[in-house]
Coordinates of C-alpha atoms and ligand atoms in Angstrom, one line a residue:
X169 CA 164.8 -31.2 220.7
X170 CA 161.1 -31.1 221.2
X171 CA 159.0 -28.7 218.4
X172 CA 158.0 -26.4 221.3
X173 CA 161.8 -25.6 222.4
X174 CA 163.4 -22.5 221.0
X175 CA 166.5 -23.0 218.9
X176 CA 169.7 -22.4 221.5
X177 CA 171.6 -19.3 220.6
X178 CA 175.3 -19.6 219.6
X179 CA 177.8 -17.3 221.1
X180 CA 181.9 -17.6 220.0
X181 CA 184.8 -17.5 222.1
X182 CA 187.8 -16.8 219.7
X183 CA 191.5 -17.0 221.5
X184 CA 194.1 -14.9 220.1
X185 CA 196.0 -13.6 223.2
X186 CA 199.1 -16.0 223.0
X187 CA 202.2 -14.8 222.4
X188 CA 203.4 -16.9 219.6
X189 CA 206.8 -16.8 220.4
X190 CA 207.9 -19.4 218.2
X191 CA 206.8 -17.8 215.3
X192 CA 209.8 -15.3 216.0
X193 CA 208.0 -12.6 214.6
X194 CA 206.6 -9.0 215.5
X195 CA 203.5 -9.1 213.9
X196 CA 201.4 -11.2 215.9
X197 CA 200.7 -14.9 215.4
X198 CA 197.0 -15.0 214.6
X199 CA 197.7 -11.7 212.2
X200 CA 199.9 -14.0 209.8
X201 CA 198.4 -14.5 206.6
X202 CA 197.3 -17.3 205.3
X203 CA 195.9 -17.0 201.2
X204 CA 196.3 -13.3 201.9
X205 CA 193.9 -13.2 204.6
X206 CA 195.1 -13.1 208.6
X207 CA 194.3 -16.4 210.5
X208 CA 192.2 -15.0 212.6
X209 CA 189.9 -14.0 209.6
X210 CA 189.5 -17.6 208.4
X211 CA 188.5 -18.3 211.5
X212 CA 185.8 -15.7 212.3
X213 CA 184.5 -15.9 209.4
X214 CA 183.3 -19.7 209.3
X215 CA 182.5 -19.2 213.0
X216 CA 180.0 -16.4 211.3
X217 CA 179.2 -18.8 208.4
X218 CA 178.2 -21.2 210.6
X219 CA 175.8 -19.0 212.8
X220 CA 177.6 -17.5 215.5
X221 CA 176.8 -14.2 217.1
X222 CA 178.2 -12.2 218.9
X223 CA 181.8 -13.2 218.6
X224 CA 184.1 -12.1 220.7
X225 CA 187.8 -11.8 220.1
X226 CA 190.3 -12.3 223.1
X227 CA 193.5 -10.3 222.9
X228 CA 196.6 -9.6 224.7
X229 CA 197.1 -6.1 227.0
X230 CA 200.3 -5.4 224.3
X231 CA 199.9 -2.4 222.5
X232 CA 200.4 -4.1 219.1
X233 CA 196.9 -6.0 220.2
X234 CA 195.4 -3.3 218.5
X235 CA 195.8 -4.6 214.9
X236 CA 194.0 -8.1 216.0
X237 CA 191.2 -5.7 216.9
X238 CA 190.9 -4.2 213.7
X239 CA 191.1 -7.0 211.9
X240 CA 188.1 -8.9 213.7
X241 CA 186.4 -5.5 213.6
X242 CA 183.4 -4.9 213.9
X243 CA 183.2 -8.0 216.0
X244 CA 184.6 -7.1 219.3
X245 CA 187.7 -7.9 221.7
X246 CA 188.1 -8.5 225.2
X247 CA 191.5 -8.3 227.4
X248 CA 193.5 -11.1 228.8
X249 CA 196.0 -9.3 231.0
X250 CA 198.3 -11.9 231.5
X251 CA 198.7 -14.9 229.8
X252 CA 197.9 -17.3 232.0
X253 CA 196.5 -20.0 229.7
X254 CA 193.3 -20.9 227.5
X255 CA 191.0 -21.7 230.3
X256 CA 191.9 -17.9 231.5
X257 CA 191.9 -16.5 228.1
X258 CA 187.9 -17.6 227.9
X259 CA 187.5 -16.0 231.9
X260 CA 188.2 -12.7 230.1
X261 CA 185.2 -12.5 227.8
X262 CA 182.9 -13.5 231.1
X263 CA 182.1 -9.9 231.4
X264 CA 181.4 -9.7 227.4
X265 CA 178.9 -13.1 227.9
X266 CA 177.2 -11.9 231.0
X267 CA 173.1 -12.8 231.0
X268 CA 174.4 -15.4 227.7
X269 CA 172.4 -18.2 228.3
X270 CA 172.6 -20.4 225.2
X271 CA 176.2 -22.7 223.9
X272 CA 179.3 -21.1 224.0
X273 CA 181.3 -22.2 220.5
X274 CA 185.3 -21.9 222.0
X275 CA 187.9 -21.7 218.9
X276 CA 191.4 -21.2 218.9
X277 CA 192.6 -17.7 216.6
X278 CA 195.8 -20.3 215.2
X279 CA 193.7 -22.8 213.6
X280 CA 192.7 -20.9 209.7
X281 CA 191.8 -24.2 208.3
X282 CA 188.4 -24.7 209.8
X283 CA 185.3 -24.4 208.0
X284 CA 182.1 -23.9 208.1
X285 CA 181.3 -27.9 208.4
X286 CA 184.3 -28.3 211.1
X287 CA 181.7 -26.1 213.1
X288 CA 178.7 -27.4 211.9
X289 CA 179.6 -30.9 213.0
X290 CA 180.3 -29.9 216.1
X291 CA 177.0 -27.9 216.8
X292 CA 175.1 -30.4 215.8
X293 CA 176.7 -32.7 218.1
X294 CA 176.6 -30.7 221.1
X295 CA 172.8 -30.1 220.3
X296 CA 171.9 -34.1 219.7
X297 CA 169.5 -35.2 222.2
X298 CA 172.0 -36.7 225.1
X299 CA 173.0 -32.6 225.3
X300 CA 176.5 -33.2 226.4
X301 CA 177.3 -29.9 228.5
X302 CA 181.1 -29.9 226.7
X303 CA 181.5 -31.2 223.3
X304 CA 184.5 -31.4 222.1
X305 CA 186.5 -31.7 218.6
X306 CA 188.8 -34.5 217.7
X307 CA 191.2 -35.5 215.2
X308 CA 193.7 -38.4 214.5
X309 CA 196.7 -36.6 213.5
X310 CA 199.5 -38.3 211.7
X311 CA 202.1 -36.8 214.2
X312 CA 200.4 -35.8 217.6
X313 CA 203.3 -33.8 219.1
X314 CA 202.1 -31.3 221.3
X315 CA 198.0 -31.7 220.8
X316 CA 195.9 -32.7 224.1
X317 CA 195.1 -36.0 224.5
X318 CA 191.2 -37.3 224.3
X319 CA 190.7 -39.8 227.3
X320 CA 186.8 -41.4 226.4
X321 CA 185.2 -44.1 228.7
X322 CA 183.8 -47.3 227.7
X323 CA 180.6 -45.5 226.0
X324 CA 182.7 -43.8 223.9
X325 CA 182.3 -40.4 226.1
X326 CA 185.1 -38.2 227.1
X327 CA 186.6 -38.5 230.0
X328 CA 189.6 -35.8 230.2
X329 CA 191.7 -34.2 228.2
X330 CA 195.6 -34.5 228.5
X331 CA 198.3 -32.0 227.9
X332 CA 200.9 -33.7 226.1
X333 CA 203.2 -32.0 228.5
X334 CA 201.5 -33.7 231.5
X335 CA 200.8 -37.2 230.2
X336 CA 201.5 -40.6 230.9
X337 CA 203.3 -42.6 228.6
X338 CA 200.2 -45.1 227.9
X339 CA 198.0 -41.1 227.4
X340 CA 200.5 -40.4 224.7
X341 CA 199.7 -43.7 222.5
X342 CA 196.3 -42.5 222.6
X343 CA 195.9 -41.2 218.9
X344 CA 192.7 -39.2 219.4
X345 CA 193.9 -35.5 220.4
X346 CA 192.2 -32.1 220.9
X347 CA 191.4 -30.2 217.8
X348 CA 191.2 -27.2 219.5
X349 CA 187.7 -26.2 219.3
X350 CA 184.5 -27.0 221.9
X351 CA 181.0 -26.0 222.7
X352 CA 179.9 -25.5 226.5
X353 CA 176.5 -25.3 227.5
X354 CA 176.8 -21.4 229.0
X355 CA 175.0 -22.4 232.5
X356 CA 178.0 -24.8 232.9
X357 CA 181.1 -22.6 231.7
X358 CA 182.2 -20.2 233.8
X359 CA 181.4 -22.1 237.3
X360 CA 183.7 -24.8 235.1
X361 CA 186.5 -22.8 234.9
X362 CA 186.4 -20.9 238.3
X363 CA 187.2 -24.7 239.1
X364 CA 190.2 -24.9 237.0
X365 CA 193.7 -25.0 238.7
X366 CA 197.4 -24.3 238.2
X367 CA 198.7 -27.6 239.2
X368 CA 200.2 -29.0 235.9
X369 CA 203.3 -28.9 233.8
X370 CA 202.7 -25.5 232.9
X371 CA 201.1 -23.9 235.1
X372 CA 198.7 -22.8 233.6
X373 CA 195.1 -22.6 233.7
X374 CA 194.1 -25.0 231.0
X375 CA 190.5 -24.7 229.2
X376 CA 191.1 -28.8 228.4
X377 CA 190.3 -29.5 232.6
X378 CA 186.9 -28.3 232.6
X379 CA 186.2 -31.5 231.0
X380 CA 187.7 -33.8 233.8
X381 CA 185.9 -31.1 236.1
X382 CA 182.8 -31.6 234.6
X383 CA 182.8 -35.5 234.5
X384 CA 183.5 -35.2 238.5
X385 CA 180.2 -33.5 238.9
X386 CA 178.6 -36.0 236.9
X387 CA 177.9 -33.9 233.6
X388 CA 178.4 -35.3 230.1
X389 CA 181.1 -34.7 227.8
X390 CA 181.4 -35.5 224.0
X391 CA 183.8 -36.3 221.4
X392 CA 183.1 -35.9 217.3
X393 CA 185.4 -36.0 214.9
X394 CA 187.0 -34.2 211.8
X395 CA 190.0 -34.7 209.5
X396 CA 193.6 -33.4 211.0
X397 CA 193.0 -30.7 207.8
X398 CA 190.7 -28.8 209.1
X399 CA 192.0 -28.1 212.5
X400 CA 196.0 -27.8 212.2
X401 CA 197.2 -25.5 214.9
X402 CA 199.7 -23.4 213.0
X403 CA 202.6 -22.4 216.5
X404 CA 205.9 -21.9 214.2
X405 CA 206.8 -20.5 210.5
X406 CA 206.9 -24.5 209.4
X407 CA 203.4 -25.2 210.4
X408 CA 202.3 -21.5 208.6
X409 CA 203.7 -23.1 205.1
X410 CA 201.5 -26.4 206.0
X411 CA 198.6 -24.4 206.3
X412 CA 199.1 -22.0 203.3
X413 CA 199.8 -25.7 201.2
X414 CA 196.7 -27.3 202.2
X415 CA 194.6 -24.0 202.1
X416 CA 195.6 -23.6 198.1
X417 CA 195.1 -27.1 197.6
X418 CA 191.2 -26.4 198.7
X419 CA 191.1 -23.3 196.8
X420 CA 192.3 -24.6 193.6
X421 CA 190.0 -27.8 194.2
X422 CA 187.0 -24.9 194.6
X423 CA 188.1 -22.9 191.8
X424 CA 188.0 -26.0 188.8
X425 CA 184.6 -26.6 190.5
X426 CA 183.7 -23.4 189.2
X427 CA 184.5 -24.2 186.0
X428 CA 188.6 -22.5 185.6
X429 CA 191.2 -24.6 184.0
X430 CA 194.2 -25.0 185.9
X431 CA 196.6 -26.4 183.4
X432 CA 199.6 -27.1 186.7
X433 CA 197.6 -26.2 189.6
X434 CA 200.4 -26.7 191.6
X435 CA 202.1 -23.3 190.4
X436 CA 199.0 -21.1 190.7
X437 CA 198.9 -19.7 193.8
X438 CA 195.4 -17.9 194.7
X439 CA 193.8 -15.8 197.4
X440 CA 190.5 -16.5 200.2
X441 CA 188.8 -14.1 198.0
X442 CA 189.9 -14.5 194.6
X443 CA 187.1 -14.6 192.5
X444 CA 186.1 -16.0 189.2
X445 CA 183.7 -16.7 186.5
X446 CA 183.2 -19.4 183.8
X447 CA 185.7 -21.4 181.5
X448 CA 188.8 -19.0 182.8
X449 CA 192.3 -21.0 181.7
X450 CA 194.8 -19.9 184.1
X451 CA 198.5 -21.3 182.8
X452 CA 201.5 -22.4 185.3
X453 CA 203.2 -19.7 187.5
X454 CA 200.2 -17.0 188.0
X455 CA 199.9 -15.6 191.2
X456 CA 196.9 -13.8 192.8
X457 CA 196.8 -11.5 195.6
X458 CA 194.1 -10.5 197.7
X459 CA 191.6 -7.8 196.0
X460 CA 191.3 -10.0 192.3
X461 CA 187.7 -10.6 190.5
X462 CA 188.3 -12.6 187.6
X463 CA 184.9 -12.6 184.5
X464 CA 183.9 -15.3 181.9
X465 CA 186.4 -16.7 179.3
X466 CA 189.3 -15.0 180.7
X467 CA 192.9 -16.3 180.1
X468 CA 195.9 -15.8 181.9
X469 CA 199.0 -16.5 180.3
X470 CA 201.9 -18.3 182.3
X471 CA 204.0 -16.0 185.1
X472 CA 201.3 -13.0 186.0
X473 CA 201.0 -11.7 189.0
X474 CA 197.6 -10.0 189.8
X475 CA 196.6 -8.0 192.8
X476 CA 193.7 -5.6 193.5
X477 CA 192.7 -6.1 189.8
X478 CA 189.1 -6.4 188.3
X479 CA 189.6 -8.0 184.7
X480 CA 186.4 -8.3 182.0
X481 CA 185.0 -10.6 179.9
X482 CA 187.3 -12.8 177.5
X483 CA 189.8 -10.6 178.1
X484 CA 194.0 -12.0 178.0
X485 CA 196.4 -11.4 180.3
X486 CA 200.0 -12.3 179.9
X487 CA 202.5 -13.6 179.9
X488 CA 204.7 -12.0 182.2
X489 CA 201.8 -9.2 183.3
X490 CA 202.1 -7.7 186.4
X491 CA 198.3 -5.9 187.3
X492 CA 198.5 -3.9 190.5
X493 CA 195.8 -2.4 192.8
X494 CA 193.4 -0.6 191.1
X495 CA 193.8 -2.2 187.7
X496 CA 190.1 -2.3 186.2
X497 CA 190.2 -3.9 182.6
X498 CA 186.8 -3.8 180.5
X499 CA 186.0 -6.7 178.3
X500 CA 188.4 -7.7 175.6
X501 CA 191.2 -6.4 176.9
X502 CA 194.9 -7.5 175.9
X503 CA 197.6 -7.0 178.3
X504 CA 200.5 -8.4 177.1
X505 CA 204.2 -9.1 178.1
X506 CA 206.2 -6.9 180.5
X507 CA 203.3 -4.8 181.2
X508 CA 202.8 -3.2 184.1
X509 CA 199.1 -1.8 185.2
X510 CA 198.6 0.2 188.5
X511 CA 195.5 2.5 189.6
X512 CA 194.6 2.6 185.7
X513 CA 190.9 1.7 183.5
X514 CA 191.1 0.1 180.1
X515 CA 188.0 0.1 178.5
X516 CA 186.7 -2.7 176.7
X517 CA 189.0 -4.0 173.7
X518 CA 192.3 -1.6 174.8
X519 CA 195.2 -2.9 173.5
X520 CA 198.5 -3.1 175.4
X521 CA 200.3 -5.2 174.2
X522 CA 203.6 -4.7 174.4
X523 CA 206.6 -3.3 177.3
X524 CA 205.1 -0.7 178.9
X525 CA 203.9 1.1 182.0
X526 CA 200.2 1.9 182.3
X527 CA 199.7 4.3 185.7
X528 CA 197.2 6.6 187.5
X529 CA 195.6 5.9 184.0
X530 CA 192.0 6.2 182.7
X531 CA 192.4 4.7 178.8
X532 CA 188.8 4.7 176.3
X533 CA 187.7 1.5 174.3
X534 CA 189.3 0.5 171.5
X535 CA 192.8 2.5 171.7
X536 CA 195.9 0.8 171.1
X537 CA 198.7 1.0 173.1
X538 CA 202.4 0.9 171.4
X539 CA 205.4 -1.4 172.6
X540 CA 207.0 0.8 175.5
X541 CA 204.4 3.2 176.3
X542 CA 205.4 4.6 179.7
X543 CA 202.7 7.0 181.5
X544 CA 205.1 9.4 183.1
X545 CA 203.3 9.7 186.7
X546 CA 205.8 10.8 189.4
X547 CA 207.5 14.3 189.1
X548 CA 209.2 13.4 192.4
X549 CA 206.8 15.1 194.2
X550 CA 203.3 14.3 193.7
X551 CA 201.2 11.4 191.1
X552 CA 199.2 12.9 188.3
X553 CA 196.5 11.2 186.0
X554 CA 196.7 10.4 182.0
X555 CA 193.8 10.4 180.2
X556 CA 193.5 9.0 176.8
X557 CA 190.1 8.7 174.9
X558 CA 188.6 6.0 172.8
X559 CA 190.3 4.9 169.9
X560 CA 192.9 6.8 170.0
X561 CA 196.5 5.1 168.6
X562 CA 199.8 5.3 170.7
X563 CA 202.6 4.9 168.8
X564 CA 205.8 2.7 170.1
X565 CA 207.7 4.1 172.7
X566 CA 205.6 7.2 173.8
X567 CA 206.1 8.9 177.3
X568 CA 202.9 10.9 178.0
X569 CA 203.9 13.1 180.9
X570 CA 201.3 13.8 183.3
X571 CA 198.9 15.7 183.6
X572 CA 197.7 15.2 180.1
X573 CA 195.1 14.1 177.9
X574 CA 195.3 12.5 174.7
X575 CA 191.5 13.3 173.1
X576 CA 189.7 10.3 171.3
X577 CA 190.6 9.5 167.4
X578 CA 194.4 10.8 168.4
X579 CA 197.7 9.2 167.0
X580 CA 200.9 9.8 169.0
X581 CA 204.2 9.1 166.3
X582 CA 206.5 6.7 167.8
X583 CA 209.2 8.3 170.3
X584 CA 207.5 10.6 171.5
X585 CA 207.7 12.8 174.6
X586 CA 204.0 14.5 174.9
X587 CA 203.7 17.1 177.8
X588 CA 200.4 19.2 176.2
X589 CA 197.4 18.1 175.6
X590 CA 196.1 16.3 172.1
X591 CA 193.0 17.3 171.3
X592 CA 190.4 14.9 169.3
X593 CA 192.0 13.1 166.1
X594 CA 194.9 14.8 166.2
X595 CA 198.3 13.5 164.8
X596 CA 201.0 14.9 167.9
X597 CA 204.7 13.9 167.4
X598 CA 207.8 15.8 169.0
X599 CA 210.1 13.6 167.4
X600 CA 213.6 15.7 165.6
X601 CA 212.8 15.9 161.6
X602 CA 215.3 12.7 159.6
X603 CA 218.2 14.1 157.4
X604 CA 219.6 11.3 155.2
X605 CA 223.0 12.5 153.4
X606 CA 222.8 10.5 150.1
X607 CA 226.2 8.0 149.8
X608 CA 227.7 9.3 153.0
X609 CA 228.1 6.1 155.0
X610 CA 229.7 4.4 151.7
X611 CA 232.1 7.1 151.9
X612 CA 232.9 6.7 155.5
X613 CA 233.4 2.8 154.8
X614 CA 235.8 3.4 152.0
X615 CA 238.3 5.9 154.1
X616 CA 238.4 3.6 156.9
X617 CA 239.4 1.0 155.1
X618 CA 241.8 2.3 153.1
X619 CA 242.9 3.6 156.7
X620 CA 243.7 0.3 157.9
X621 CA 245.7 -0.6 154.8
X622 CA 247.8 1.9 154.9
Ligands
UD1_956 C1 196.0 -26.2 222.8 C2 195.2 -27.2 223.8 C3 195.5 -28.6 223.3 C4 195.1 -28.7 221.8 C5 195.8 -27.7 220.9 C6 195.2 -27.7 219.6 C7 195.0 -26.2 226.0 C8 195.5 -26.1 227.4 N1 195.6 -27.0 225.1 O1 197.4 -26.4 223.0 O2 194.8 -29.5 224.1 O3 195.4 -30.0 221.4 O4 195.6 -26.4 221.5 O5 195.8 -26.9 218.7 O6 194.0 -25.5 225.7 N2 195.9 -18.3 224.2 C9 195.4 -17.2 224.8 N3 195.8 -16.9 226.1 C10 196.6 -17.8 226.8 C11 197.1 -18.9 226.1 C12 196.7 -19.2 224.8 O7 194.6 -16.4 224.2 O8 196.9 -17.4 227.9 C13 195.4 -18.6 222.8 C14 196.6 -18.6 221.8 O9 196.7 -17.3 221.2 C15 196.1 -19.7 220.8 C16 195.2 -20.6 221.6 O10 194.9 -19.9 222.7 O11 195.4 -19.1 219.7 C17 195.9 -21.9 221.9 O12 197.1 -21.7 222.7 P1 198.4 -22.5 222.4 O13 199.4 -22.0 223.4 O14 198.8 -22.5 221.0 O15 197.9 -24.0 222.9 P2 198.5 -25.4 222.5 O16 199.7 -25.6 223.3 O17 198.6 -25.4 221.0
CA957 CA1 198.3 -23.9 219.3

């Protein structure tokens, strides 16, 4: 590029109109998750990491369509009517492009696994100074099934592009396929594809032929390459599990980067947009959901699950701590075993430590929190909030039945069932008074034995 030439704008083709019947499913394909975020998210956001505006989304006319809109939203969607291939798919965002006159970044909506490098690569390609008017991606993958075949001429250039369906046997050797992912000069696209035919396997009208197409008129086409891992198609339930294995593995890798120690990284199973801080030791078994920030010096005891959660500072979770959407734990906070957390604030250094259920909760710093605490939150009919202040002390096995508010300095006795409110360094117990009956249960032992003698 000379220094006086603008920088080429970057528009992006995203195609998520396929049926995805062999995923067997009714949600569809490019709305499975993958690390707790749709596919088509992955990919829309590093087509948006790696420059590209607008994007535009291409759905089916099917009414459930509607959730891939909102999940690309705000970026917008246009309509294929009929499936009548990829090279048809991209025809129906013409109208979205029209006046476009920059490159043209095609992706597929089944392919979560690319990145924000997969992309850059293949920008920078298409923009090195031969200007290939197609660029496309390519891979080596260990098994090529059902990917395109890359035909390149002598100068390494591409050629055509194969369906496996439609190849030769010698086109079938060939090991470099289609990754599923091109950039097209926009001058060149659409007259491209109003070229494209039916006359194939399929019959359908691929988006691989512009590249034959565009070789016929004597324009260049280009191959670069990335690892298979990046661009795995995912097409059944099978493939879905070898994406969500591979996308952990580079979450976990990113997460120790960041300074967490994974003691069996294997078992930890983590979200797109987990978050954490520094030197957090997460043991075996945890796993986190979409929605969870993480702070400094945080530990996570072996088999949590976490979702929707915001944890503090050098705080300790676990073991066997379920936190549910809309946990928020200061700093210092212990959560222990069987302890359940939903729509509830712990200040900093709460204690709860212990077999309990903490719910539609707002809990001040420092209080402690007996073994079995349950906050009583469902009449039935409608959720109501418990509020306890700051070091206030709940003794074992408490049900606070909301509404109610438990004011700070107050101690709850153990077993008991509050339904009023405790007001500021209180003691509150509704426990029944103890009656002891002095050398009763001797008695009892001595009649029943002699009982059985007799
Ligand atoms: C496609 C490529 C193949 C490549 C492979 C990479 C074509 C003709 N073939 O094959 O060269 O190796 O991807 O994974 O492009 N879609 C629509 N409308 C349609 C048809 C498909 O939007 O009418 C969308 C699908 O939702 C999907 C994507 O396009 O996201 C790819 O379609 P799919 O049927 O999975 O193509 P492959 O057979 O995998
Ligand atoms: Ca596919």
């Amino acid at each position: 590029m000379t220094a006086a030439a603008t920088p080429r704008t970057l528009a992006c083709i995203l195609l998520a109109a396929g049926r995805g019947t062999r995923m067997k499913s009714k949600l569809p394909k490019v709305l499975h998750p993958v690390a707790g975020r749709p596919m088509i998210a992955h990919v829309v956001a590093a087509a948006q990491a790696a420059g590209a505006a607008p994007i535009t989304v291409v759905i089916g006319p099917d009414p459930d369509q509607a959730t891939v809109a909102q999940a690309v939203a705000p970026h917008r969607t246009a309509v294929q009517a009929e499936q009548r291939g990829t090279g048809d798919a991209v025809l129906a965002a013409r109208d979205a492009l029209a006046g476009f006159t920059g490159d043209i970044l095609i992706g597929y909506g089944d392919a979560p696994l690319v990145t924000e490098e997969t992309f850059a690569t293949l920008i920078e390609r298409a923009r090195a100074d031969d200007r290939p008017v197609v660029t496309v991606l390519g891979t080596r993958p260990a098994l090529p099934g059902t990917y395109g075949r890359m035909v390149t001429g002598p100068d390494g250039g591409l050629d055509a592009i194969v369906e496996a369906k439609d190849a030769t046997p010698e086109q079938l050797a060939i090991p470099l396929c289609n990754a599923g992912l091109m950039v097209v000069a926009a001058e060149h696209l659409w007259s491209l594809l109003d070229a494209v035919g039916t006359d194939n396997a399929q019959g359908e009208v691929y988006l691989t032929d512009i590249v034959a197409i565009a070789r016929a008129r004597g324009l260049r086409c280009a191959v670069v390459e990335r690892p298979e891992q990046e661009t795995l198609g995912v097409n059944s339930r099978a493939e879905l599990a070898v994406a969500e294995a591979a996308l952990q593995d580079r979450l976990r890798v990113r997460a120790m980067a960041e300074g967490v120690t994974l003691i069996d990284p294997k078992t930890v199973f983590l979200s797109a947009d987990t978050r954490f801080g520094r030197d957090v030791v997460i043991e075996p078994h945890v796993v986190i959901r979409p929605g969870v920030s993480i702070g400094d010096e945080v530990t996570v005891l072996a088999f949590c699950h976490l979702e929707g959660a915001v944890v503090g500072d050098g705080s300790r979770v676990g073991p066997f701590a379920r936190l549910r959407p809309g946990t928020v734990l200061g700093a210092r906070v212990h959560v222990g075993n069987y302890v359940e957390v939903k729509a509830a604030t712990l200040a900093d250094g709460v204690k709860a430590n212990h077999l309990s259920y903490l719910g539609d909760a707002e809990i001040g710093a420092g209080s402690n929190i007996g073994a079995g605490t349950i906050t009583c939150n469902y009449d039935g009919f409608s959720k109501s909030r418990t509020v306890i202040g700051s070091d206030a002390f709940i003794g074992s096995n408490t049900a606070l039945v909301a509404p109610v508010t438990v004011a700070d300095g107050a101690t709850i006795g153990a077993g008991s069932v509050i339904t009023r409110d405790v007001e500021a360094h209180a003691l509150a117990l509704t426990r029944a008074e103890q009656r002891a009956l002095p050398g009763m249960a001797a008695k009892i032992r001595a009649a029943k034995a002699k009982a059985r003698k007799g």
